[in-house]
mmCIF file of the C-alpha atoms, coordinates in Angstrom:
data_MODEL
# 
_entry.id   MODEL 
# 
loop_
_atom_site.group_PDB 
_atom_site.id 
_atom_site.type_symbol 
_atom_site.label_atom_id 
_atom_site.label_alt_id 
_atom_site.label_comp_id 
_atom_site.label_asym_id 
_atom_site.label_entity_id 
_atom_site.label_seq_id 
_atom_site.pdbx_PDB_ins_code 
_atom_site.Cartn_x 
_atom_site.Cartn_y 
_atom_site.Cartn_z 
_atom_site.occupancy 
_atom_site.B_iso_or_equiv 
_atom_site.pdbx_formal_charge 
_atom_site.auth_seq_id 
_atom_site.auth_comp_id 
_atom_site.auth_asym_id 
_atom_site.auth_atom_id 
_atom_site.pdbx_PDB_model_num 
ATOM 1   C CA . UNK A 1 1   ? -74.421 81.128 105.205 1.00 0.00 ? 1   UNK A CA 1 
ATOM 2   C CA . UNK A 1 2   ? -74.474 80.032 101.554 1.00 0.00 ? 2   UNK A CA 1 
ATOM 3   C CA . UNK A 1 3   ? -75.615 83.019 98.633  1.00 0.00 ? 3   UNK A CA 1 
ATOM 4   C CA . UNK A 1 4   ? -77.316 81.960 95.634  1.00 0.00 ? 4   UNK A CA 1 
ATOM 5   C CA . UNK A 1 5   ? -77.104 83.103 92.242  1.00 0.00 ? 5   UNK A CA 1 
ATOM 6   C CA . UNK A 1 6   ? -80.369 81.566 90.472  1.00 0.00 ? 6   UNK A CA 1 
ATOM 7   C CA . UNK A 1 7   ? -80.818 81.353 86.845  1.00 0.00 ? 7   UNK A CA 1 
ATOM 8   C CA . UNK A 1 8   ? -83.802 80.732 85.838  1.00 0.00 ? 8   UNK A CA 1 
ATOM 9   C CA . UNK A 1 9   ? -83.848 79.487 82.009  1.00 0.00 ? 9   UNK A CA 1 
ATOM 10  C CA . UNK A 1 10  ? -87.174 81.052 81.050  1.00 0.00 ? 10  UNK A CA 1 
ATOM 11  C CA . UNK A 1 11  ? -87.261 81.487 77.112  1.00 0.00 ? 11  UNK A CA 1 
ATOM 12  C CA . UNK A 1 12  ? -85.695 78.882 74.188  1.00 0.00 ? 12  UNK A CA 1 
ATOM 13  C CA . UNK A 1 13  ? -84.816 79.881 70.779  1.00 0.00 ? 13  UNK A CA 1 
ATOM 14  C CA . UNK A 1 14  ? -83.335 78.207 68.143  1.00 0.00 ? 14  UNK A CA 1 
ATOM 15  C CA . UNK A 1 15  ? -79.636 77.927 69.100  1.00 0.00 ? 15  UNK A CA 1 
ATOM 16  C CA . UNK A 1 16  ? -80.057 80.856 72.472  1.00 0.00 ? 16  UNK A CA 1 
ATOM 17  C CA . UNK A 1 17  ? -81.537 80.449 76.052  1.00 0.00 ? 17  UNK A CA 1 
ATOM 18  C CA . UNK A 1 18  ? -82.607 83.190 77.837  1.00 0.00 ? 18  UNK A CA 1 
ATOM 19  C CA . UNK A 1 19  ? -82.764 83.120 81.748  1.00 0.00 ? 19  UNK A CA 1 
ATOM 20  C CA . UNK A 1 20  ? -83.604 85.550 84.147  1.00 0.00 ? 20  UNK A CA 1 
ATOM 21  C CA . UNK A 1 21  ? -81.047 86.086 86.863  1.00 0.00 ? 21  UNK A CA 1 
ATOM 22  C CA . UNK A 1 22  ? -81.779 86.778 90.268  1.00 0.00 ? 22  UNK A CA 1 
ATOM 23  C CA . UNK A 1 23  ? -78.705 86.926 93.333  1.00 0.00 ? 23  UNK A CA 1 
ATOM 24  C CA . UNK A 1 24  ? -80.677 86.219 96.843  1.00 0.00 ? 24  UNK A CA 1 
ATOM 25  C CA . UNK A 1 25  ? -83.409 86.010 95.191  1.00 0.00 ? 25  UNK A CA 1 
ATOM 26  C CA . UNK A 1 26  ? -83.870 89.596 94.311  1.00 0.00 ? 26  UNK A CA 1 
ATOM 27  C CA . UNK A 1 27  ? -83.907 90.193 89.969  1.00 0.00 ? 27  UNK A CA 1 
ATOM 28  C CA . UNK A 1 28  ? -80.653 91.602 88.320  1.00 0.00 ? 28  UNK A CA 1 
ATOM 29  C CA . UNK A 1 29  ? -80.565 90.927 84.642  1.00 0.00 ? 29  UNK A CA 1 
ATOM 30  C CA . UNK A 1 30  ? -81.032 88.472 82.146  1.00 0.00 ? 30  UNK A CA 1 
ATOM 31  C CA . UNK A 1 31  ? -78.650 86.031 80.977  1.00 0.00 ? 31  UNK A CA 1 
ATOM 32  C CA . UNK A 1 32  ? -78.365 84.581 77.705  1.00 0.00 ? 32  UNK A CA 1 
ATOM 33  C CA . UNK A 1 33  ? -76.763 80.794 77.189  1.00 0.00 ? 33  UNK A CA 1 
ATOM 34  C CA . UNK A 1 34  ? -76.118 78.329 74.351  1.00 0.00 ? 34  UNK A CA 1 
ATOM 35  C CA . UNK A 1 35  ? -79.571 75.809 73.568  1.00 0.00 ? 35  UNK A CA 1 
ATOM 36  C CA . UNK A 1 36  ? -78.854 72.653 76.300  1.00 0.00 ? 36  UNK A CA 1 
ATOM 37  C CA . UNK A 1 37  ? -77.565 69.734 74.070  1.00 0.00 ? 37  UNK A CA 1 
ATOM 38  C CA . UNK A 1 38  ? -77.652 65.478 75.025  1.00 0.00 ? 38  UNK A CA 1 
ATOM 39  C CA . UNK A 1 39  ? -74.510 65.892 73.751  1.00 0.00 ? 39  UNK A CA 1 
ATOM 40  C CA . UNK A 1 40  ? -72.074 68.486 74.417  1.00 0.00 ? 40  UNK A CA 1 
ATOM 41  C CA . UNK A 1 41  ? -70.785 70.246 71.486  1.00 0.00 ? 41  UNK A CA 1 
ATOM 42  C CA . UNK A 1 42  ? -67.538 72.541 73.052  1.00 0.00 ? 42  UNK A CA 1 
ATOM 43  C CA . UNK A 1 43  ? -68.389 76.394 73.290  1.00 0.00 ? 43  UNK A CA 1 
ATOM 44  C CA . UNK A 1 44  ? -71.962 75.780 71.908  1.00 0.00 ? 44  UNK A CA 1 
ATOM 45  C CA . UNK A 1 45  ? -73.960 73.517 74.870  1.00 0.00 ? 45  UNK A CA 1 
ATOM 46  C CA . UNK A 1 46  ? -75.590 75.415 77.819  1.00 0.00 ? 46  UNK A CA 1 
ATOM 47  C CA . UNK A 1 47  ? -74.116 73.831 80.793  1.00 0.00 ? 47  UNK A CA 1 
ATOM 48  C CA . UNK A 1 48  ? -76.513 71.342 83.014  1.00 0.00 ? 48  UNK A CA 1 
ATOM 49  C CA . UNK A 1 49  ? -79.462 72.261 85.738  1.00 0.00 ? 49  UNK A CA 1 
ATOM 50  C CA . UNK A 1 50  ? -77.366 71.869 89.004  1.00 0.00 ? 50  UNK A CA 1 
ATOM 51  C CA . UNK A 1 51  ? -75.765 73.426 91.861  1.00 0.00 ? 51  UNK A CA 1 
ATOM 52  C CA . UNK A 1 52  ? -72.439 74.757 91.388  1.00 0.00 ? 52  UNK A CA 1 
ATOM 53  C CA . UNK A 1 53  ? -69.768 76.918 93.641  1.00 0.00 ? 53  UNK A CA 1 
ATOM 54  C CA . UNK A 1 54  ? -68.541 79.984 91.900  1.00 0.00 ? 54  UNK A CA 1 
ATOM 55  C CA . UNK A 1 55  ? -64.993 81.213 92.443  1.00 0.00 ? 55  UNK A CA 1 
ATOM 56  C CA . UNK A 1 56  ? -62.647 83.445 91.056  1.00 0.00 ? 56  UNK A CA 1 
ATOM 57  C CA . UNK A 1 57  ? -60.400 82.568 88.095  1.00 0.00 ? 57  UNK A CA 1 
ATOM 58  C CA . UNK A 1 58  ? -57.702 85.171 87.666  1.00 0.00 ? 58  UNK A CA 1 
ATOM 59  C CA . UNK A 1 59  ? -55.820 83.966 84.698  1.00 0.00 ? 59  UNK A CA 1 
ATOM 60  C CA . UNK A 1 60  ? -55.997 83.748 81.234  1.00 0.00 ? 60  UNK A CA 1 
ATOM 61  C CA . UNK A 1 61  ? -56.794 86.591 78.050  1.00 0.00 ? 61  UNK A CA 1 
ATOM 62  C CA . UNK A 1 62  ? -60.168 87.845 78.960  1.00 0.00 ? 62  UNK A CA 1 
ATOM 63  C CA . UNK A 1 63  ? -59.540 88.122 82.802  1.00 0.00 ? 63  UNK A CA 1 
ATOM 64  C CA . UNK A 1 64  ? -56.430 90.856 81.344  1.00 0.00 ? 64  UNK A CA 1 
ATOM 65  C CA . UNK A 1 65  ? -58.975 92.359 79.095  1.00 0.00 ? 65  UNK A CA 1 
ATOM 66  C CA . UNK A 1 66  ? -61.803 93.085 82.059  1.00 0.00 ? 66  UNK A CA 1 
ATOM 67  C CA . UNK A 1 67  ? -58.826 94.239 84.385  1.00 0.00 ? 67  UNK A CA 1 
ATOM 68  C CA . UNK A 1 68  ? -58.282 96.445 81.726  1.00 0.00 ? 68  UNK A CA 1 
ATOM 69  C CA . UNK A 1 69  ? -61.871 97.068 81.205  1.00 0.00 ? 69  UNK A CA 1 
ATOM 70  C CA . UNK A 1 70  ? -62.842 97.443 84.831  1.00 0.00 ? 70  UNK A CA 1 
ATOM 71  C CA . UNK A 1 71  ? -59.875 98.427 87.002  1.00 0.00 ? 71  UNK A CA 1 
ATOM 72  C CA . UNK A 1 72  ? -61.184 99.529 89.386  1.00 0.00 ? 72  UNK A CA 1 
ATOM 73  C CA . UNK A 1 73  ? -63.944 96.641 89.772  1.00 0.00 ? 73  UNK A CA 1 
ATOM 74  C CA . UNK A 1 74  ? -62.593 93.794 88.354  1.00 0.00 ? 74  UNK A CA 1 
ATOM 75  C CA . UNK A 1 75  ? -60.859 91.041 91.386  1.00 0.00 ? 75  UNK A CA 1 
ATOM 76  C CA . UNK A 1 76  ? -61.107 88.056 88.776  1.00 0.00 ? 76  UNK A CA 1 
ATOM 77  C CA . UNK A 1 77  ? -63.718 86.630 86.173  1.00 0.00 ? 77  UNK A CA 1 
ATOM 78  C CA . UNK A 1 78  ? -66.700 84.664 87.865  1.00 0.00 ? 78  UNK A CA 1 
ATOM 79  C CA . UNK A 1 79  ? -65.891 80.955 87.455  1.00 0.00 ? 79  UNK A CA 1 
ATOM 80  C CA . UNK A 1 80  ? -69.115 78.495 87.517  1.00 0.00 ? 80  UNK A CA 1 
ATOM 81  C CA . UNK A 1 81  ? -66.738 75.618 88.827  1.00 0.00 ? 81  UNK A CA 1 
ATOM 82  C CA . UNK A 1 82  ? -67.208 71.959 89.119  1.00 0.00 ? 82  UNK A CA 1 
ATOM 83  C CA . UNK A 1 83  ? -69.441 71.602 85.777  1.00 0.00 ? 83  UNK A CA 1 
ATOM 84  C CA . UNK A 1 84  ? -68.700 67.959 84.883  1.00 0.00 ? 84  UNK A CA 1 
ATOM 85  C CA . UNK A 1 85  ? -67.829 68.062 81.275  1.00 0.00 ? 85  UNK A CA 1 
ATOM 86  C CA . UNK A 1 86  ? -66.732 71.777 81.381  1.00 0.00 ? 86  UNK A CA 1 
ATOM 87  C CA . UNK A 1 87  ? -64.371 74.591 82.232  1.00 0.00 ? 87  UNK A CA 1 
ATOM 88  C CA . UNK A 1 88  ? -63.763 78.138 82.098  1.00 0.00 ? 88  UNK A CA 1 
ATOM 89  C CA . UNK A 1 89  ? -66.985 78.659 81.739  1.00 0.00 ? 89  UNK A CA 1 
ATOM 90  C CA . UNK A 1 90  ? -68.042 82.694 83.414  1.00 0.00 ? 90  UNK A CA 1 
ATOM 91  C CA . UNK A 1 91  ? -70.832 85.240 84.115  1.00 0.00 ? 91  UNK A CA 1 
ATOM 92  C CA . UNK A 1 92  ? -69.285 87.661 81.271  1.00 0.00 ? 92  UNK A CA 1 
ATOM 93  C CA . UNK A 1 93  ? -70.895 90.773 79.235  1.00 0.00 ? 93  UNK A CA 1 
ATOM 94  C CA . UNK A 1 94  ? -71.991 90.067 74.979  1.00 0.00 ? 94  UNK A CA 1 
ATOM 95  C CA . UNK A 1 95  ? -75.122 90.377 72.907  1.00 0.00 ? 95  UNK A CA 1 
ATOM 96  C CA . UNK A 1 96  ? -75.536 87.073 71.113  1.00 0.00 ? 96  UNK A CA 1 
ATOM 97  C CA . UNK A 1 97  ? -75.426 83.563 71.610  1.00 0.00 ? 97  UNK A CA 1 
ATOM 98  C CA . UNK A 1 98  ? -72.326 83.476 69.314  1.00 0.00 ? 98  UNK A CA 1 
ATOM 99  C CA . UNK A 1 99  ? -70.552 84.920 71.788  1.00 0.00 ? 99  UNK A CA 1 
ATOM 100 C CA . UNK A 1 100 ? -71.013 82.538 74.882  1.00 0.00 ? 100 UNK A CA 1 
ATOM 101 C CA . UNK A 1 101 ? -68.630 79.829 74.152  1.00 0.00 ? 101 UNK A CA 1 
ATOM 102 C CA . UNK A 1 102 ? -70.804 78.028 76.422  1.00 0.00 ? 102 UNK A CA 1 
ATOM 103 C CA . UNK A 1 103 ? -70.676 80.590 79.379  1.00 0.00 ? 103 UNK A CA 1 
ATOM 104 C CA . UNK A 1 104 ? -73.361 82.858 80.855  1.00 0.00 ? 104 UNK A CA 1 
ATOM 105 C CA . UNK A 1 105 ? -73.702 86.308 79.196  1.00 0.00 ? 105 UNK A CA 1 
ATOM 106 C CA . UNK A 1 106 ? -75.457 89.255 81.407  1.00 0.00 ? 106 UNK A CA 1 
ATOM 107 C CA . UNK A 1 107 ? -77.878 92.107 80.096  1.00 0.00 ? 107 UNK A CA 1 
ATOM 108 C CA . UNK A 1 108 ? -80.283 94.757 81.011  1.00 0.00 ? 108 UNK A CA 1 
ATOM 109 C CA . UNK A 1 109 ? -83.033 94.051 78.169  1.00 0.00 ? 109 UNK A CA 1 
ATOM 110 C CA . UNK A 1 110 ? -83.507 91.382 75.953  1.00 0.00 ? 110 UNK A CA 1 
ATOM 111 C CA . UNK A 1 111 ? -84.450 90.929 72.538  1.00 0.00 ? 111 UNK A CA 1 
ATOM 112 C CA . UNK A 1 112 ? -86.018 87.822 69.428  1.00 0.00 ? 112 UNK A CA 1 
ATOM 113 C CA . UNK A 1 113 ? -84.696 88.317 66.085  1.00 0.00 ? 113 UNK A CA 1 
ATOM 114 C CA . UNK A 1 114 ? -84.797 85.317 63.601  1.00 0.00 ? 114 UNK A CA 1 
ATOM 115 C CA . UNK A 1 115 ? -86.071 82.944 66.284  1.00 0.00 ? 115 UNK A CA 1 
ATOM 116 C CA . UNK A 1 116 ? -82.915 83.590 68.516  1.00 0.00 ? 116 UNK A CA 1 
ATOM 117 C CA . UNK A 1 117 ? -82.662 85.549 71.698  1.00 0.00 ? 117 UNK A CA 1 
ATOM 118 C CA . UNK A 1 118 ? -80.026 88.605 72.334  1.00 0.00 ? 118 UNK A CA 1 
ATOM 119 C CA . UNK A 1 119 ? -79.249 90.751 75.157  1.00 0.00 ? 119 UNK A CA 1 
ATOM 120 C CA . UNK A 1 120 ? -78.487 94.512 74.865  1.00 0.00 ? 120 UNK A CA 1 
ATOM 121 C CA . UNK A 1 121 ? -77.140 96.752 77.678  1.00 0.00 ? 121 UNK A CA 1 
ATOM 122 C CA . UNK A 1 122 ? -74.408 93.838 78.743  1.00 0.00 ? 122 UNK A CA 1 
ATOM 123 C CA . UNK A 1 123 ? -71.835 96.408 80.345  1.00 0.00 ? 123 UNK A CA 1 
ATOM 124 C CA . UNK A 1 124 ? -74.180 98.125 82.190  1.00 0.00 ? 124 UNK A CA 1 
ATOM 125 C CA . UNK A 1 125 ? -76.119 94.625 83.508  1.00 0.00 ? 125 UNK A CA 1 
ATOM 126 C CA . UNK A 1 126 ? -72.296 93.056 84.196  1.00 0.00 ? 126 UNK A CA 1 
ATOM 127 C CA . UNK A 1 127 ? -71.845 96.979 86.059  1.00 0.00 ? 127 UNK A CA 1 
ATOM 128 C CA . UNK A 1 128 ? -74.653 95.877 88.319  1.00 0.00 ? 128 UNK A CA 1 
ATOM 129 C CA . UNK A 1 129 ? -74.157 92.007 88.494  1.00 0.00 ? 129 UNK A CA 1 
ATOM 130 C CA . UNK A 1 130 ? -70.381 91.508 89.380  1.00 0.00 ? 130 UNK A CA 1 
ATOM 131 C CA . UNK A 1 131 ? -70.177 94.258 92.146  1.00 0.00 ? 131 UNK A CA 1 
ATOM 132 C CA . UNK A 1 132 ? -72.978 92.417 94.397  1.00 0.00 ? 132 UNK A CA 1 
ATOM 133 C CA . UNK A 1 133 ? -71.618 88.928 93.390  1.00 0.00 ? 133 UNK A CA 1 
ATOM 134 C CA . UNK A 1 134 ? -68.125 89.952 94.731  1.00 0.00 ? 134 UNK A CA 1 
ATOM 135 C CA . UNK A 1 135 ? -69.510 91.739 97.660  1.00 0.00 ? 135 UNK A CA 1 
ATOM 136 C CA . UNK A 1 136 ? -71.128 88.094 98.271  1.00 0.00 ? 136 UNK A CA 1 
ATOM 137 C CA . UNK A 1 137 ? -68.201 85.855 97.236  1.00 0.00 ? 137 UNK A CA 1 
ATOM 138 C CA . UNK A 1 138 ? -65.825 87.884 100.159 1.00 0.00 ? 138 UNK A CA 1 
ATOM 139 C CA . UNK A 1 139 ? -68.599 87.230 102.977 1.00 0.00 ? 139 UNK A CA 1 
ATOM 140 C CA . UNK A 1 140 ? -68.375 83.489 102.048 1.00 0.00 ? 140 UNK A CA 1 
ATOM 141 C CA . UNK A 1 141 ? -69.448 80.691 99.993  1.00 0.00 ? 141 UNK A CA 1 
ATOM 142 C CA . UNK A 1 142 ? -71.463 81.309 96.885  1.00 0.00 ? 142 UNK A CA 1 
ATOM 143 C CA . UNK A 1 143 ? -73.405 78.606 94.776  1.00 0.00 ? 143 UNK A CA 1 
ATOM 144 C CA . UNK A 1 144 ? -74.926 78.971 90.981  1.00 0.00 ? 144 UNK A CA 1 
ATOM 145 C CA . UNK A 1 145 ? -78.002 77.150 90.651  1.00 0.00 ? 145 UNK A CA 1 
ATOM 146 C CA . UNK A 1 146 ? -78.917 76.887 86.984  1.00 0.00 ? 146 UNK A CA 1 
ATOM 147 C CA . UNK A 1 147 ? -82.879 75.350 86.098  1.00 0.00 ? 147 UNK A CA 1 
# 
């Protein structure tokens, strides 16, 4: 039986999107994205609405630096795969839209300052969030759906 993580892009701000995230359709946390573009612009272009498997990526700089971070947790960063257009793009913890490079932040609360939205409480949201995606991921197949 397919999971499904759901985000649900509820909130638009200048150069932010806020969603609310829900895994089997229970709420977790909030996610915060780039503003959705005709054109993509690299590291600053939410990715599309669509149905995507997730998967683990286990290489690379910031998968070393959540290993570090999380030894004890951390199996591999959360890859939304099969984005035409994109790659490497994660469920990862940070506050502001500056810091998605066009991946999915995670947060508890969520906050509008100067027309943009920002997340606060990332670690603990990506605490709660990547356990229960990983716990779903080993029982089988997982899809992203992004509206």
């Amino acid at each position: 039986m397919k999971s499904t993580i759901k985000v649900l892009r509820t909130k638009q701000g200048k150069h932010s999107t806020l969603s609310e995230i829900y895994v089997n359709n229970q709420f977790v946390c909030y996610g915060l994205e780039n503003i959705p573009r005709p054109v993509k612009i690299r590291g600053q272009t939410a990715i599309p609405a669509g149905h995507y498997p997730l998967g683990f990526n286990r290489e690379g700089a910031m998968n070393g630096r959540y290993y570090d971070d999380y030894p004890k947790m951390h199996r591999g960063m959360l890859e939304i795969r099969d984005i035409p257009s994109f790659s490497y793009v994660y469920f990862h913890k940070g506050n502001s839209y500056k810091q998605t490079a066009g991946c999915i932040l995670v947060g508890s609360q969520y906050v509008l300052e100067d027309g943009d939205y920002g997340l606060l409480a990332s670690g603990i949201a990506y605490k709660k969030f990547y356990p229960l995606v990983v716990e779903l991921m080993l029982q089988g197949l997982v899809e992203v759906q992004v509206e």
